[in-house]
Amino acid sequence: MDTRYIFVTGGVVSSLGKGIISSSIARLLLSRGFSVTIQKFDPYINIDPGTLNPYEHGECYVTVDGHEADLDLGHYERFTNIKTTRANNITTGRVYQSVIDKERRGDYLGKTVQIIPHITDEIKRDVKLLANKHKYDFVITEIGGTVGDIESTPFLEAVRQLKWELGNRCVCVHLTYVPYIKAAKELKTKPTQHSVKMLQQVGIQPDILVLRTEKVIPQSICRKVAQFCNVSVEAVTQSVDCPTIYEVPLMMHAQKLDNIILEKTGTPYSGEPDLVKWNKFLDHMKNATEVVTVGLVGKYVELQDAYKSIDESLLQAATYHDRKLQIKYISSEKLNDGNVEEQLADMDGVIVAPGFGVRGTEGKFVALKWCREHDVPTFGICLGMQCMVIEYARDVLGMAEANSTELDPNTPYNVIDLMEEQKSVTNMGGTMRLGAYACHLQPGTKVAQAYGTLDIEERHRHRFEFNDEYRQQFEDAGMKCVGENPDTHLVEVVEVPSKKWYIGTQYHPEYSSTVLNPHPLFMSFIEAAIANKKDKEATKQQ
Ligand code: GLN
């Protein structure tokens, strides 16, 4: 079948959850047996979000092919179970870079290079390239930003042209917001009408509306929206706040969003999507009563999206263990020897987060020492793993000033050091060790047991590494290097086997945990946290 294209645009305000709606549509179409991919266009000028700090756009997600991507790609993978690549996330910066490179090569043969047609053609090429590469049945393209933003104008122009060229093989799903005005006790549709008008002004007639709302919108209001916006009434759907984002596909299916898309794109279909496994996951989530509490120690804890993939990986693992997950976000900047007991005593397990720079690292060492001494299941990820190594060196190996050269370039014990190939790097963008690399695990270790295999591949995003010169000293003192890259022998996993669960990974397992395939290490960590909780309860009762 010819590829169908679904464009997801947003109006009124940002943060309405275009990523979740795109992911939900993908989930429903996949569950009907179609092949699907999702792509995000980000209107900012950065080439990728790799150079942005989490205050700007939350977590930076990493694809297997080493692209630093928008966190929505994490949602896409978690919902669809399909790996994304560099081609799934394109920014204005990248579009321009590619056009400018072509201009310098002389590809435009003396023409004046302009936004229309050159930039818009490049955008259209990126949409179609993705479709042609794998012959997908559906390509869902999420346009970042809000209709009316100057930055997103070229993307919308490309959508307009594609809609014109491809006819009904192309639909536009527009997500808007219907606010509830408490004082008037009314849901207001005017912002939606305005944002649809704005889309129409740039020549795009939305085919389907998804109204984000905190309260259920009565049918009479949907009819009114339909009338004002030239959209058929059954294509005016709503996305009401719900307890978990993973319910959104079901909520949208209940309103036949998938059927409407299939009909509007002239796609033959029959029956219902197979959501058995998805529903099972949600049942586990709804029926879980017992709680497992995990402390997340990091410097961006006040930011909702900074540790998105870790949050979701923990939730997935807890759900499969029939537990309600409670995450306590603990600011590593505020953690010290005086308050660590009070902060961590109730944690069943602790995660020490990834990160860059020295801010908050001393608090991470405090947390790690406390967890190690109190034998709390502890999971260090990337910088968290590096901090595990440093803390162990300081406290167990007697190297009081041990550090990473990232945090203290003059440390006498550089147990974490800049990777050799990083030493000549001057550009900051896209130059880390990025993407999936192989790792060989030592048999008989907790990690090997968790994975159920010795050869794995995991995604990375770092410049510093475990300094191999100290390997023997760590091993002798009880911290084992249990996973390494088979080619470079870079240490990827450390484990203290005498502890219940004290493991650090140089890689980021959180990028590859999905609803249907929870990550084995998170599964194992949560299992250890649950066991630890039981131990604590048993000792209390004695
Ligand atoms: N800052 C560390 C490094 O570059 C860790 C990076 C991370 O946690 N993602 O090696």
mmCIF file of N, CA and C in Angstrom, residues 314-361:
data_model
loop_
_atom_site.group_PDB
_atom_site.id
_atom_site.type_symbol
_atom_site.label_atom_id
_atom_site.label_comp_id
_atom_site.label_asym_id
_atom_site.label_seq_id
_atom_site.Cartn_x
_atom_site.Cartn_y
_atom_site.Cartn_z
ATOM 1 N N LEU A 314 11.290 3.025 35.423
ATOM 2 C CA LEU A 314 10.954 2.571 36.776
ATOM 3 C C LEU A 314 9.478 2.195 36.854
ATOM 4 N N LEU A 315 8.635 3.047 36.253
ATOM 5 C CA LEU A 315 7.194 2.787 36.283
ATOM 6 C C LEU A 315 6.872 1.459 35.599
ATOM 7 N N GLN A 316 7.488 1.241 34.446
ATOM 8 C CA GLN A 316 7.220 0.000 33.713
ATOM 9 C C GLN A 316 7.647 -1.209 34.548
ATOM 10 N N ALA A 317 8.848 -1.138 35.105
ATOM 11 C CA ALA A 317 9.347 -2.278 35.886
ATOM 12 C C ALA A 317 8.483 -2.510 37.131
ATOM 13 N N ALA A 318 8.110 -1.419 37.816
ATOM 14 C CA ALA A 318 7.285 -1.566 39.019
ATOM 15 C C ALA A 318 5.936 -2.183 38.643
ATOM 16 N N THR A 319 5.377 -1.729 37.528
ATOM 17 C CA THR A 319 4.072 -2.240 37.092
ATOM 18 C C THR A 319 4.138 -3.748 36.848
ATOM 19 N N TYR A 320 5.191 -4.185 36.151
ATOM 20 C CA TYR A 320 5.313 -5.629 35.903
ATOM 21 C C TYR A 320 5.540 -6.420 37.188
ATOM 22 N N HIS A 321 5.960 -5.739 38.247
ATOM 23 C CA HIS A 321 6.085 -6.404 39.549
ATOM 24 C C HIS A 321 4.854 -6.148 40.419
ATOM 25 N N ASP A 322 3.784 -5.678 39.786
ATOM 26 C CA ASP A 322 2.531 -5.397 40.490
ATOM 27 C C ASP A 322 2.713 -4.451 41.671
ATOM 28 N N ARG A 323 3.518 -3.447 41.456
ATOM 29 C CA ARG A 323 3.707 -2.452 42.511
ATOM 30 C C ARG A 323 3.343 -1.077 41.980
ATOM 31 N N LYS A 324 2.843 -0.260 42.891
ATOM 32 C CA LYS A 324 2.640 1.165 42.593
ATOM 33 C C LYS A 324 3.985 1.830 42.820
ATOM 34 N N LEU A 325 4.402 2.615 41.869
ATOM 35 C CA LEU A 325 5.716 3.245 42.009
ATOM 36 C C LEU A 325 5.596 4.603 42.665
ATOM 37 N N GLN A 326 6.445 4.794 43.659
ATOM 38 C CA GLN A 326 6.534 6.128 44.235
ATOM 39 C C GLN A 326 7.977 6.578 44.047
ATOM 40 N N ILE A 327 8.148 7.694 43.347
ATOM 41 C CA ILE A 327 9.515 8.198 43.188
ATOM 42 C C ILE A 327 9.678 9.403 44.105
ATOM 43 N N LYS A 328 10.724 9.384 44.892
ATOM 44 C CA LYS A 328 11.031 10.579 45.680
ATOM 45 C C LYS A 328 12.235 11.244 45.022
ATOM 46 N N TYR A 329 12.028 12.469 44.552
ATOM 47 C CA TYR A 329 13.108 13.192 43.889
ATOM 48 C C TYR A 329 13.948 13.896 44.949
ATOM 49 N N ILE A 330 15.222 13.574 44.968
ATOM 50 C CA ILE A 330 16.091 14.113 46.012
ATOM 51 C C ILE A 330 17.174 14.963 45.356
ATOM 52 N N SER A 331 17.192 16.238 45.745
ATOM 53 C CA SER A 331 18.162 17.145 45.141
ATOM 54 C C SER A 331 19.564 16.838 45.656
ATOM 55 N N SER A 332 20.450 16.490 44.749
ATOM 56 C CA SER A 332 21.803 16.127 45.171
ATOM 57 C C SER A 332 22.547 17.351 45.699
ATOM 58 N N GLU A 333 22.097 18.536 45.298
ATOM 59 C CA GLU A 333 22.759 19.747 45.785
ATOM 60 C C GLU A 333 22.498 19.982 47.263
ATOM 61 N N LYS A 334 21.331 19.471 47.710
ATOM 62 C CA LYS A 334 20.958 19.752 49.103
ATOM 63 C C LYS A 334 21.331 18.616 50.045
ATOM 64 N N LEU A 335 21.858 17.544 49.484
ATOM 65 C CA LEU A 335 22.137 16.361 50.292
ATOM 66 C C LEU A 335 23.496 16.496 50.978
ATOM 67 N N ASN A 336 23.518 16.228 52.291
ATOM 68 C CA ASN A 336 24.798 16.238 53.013
ATOM 69 C C ASN A 336 24.760 15.202 54.136
ATOM 70 N N ASP A 337 25.889 15.046 54.810
ATOM 71 C CA ASP A 337 25.959 14.010 55.846
ATOM 72 C C ASP A 337 24.913 14.209 56.938
ATOM 73 N N GLY A 338 24.509 15.463 57.147
ATOM 74 C CA GLY A 338 23.549 15.756 58.203
ATOM 75 C C GLY A 338 22.125 15.325 57.873
ATOM 76 N N ASN A 339 21.750 15.349 56.576
ATOM 77 C CA ASN A 339 20.345 15.041 56.267
ATOM 78 C C ASN A 339 20.155 13.763 55.447
ATOM 79 N N VAL A 340 21.245 13.075 55.134
ATOM 80 C CA VAL A 340 21.112 11.931 54.229
ATOM 81 C C VAL A 340 20.247 10.815 54.819
ATOM 82 N N GLU A 341 20.405 10.586 56.094
ATOM 83 C CA GLU A 341 19.643 9.523 56.775
ATOM 84 C C GLU A 341 18.142 9.800 56.632
ATOM 85 N N GLU A 342 17.791 11.028 56.956
ATOM 86 C CA GLU A 342 16.381 11.428 56.912
ATOM 87 C C GLU A 342 15.837 11.356 55.470
ATOM 88 N N GLN A 343 16.671 11.720 54.513
ATOM 89 C CA GLN A 343 16.241 11.719 53.104
ATOM 90 C C GLN A 343 16.117 10.314 52.524
ATOM 91 N N LEU A 344 17.009 9.409 52.932
ATOM 92 C CA LEU A 344 17.081 8.113 52.253
ATOM 93 C C LEU A 344 16.525 6.925 53.056
ATOM 94 N N ALA A 345 16.285 7.145 54.343
ATOM 95 C CA ALA A 345 15.920 6.004 55.201
ATOM 96 C C ALA A 345 14.710 5.231 54.688
ATOM 97 N N ASP A 346 13.739 5.922 54.101
ATOM 98 C CA ASP A 346 12.520 5.226 53.671
ATOM 99 C C ASP A 346 12.576 4.697 52.240
ATOM 100 N N MET A 347 13.728 4.821 51.614
ATOM 101 C CA MET A 347 13.816 4.383 50.213
ATOM 102 C C MET A 347 14.042 2.868 50.147
ATOM 103 N N ASP A 348 13.297 2.226 49.245
ATOM 104 C CA ASP A 348 13.526 0.785 49.042
ATOM 105 C C ASP A 348 14.693 0.580 48.079
ATOM 106 N N GLY A 349 14.909 1.553 47.228
ATOM 107 C CA GLY A 349 16.039 1.511 46.299
ATOM 108 C C GLY A 349 16.383 2.941 45.911
ATOM 109 N N VAL A 350 17.595 3.150 45.434
ATOM 110 C CA VAL A 350 18.024 4.513 45.081
ATOM 111 C C VAL A 350 18.683 4.509 43.697
ATOM 112 N N ILE A 351 18.320 5.506 42.912
ATOM 113 C CA ILE A 351 18.960 5.696 41.609
ATOM 114 C C ILE A 351 19.809 6.958 41.681
ATOM 115 N N VAL A 352 21.030 6.876 41.224
ATOM 116 C CA VAL A 352 21.848 8.086 41.128
ATOM 117 C C VAL A 352 21.941 8.438 39.645
ATOM 118 N N ALA A 353 21.489 9.658 39.368
ATOM 119 C CA ALA A 353 21.181 10.054 37.988
ATOM 120 C C ALA A 353 22.418 10.417 37.167
ATOM 121 N N PRO A 354 22.249 10.388 35.841
ATOM 122 C CA PRO A 354 23.287 10.889 34.936
ATOM 123 C C PRO A 354 23.423 12.407 35.063
ATOM 124 N N GLY A 355 24.423 12.965 34.430
ATOM 125 C CA GLY A 355 24.552 14.412 34.448
ATOM 126 C C GLY A 355 25.911 14.873 33.980
ATOM 127 N N PHE A 356 26.064 16.177 33.994
ATOM 128 C CA PHE A 356 27.316 16.792 33.539
ATOM 129 C C PHE A 356 27.716 17.856 34.545
ATOM 130 N N GLY A 357 29.004 18.007 34.754
ATOM 131 C CA GLY A 357 29.492 19.096 35.592
ATOM 132 C C GLY A 357 29.448 18.774 37.071
ATOM 133 N N VAL A 358 30.114 19.639 37.816
ATOM 134 C CA VAL A 358 30.403 19.346 39.218
ATOM 135 C C VAL A 358 29.208 19.611 40.150
ATOM 136 N N ARG A 359 28.309 20.503 39.720
ATOM 137 C CA ARG A 359 27.208 20.885 40.610
ATOM 138 C C ARG A 359 26.426 19.642 41.076
ATOM 139 N N GLY A 360 26.290 19.515 42.371
ATOM 140 C CA GLY A 360 25.488 18.424 42.934
ATOM 141 C C GLY A 360 26.210 17.095 43.075
ATOM 142 N N THR A 361 27.457 17.020 42.620
ATOM 143 C CA THR A 361 28.106 15.697 42.674
ATOM 144 C C THR A 361 28.492 15.304 44.102
#
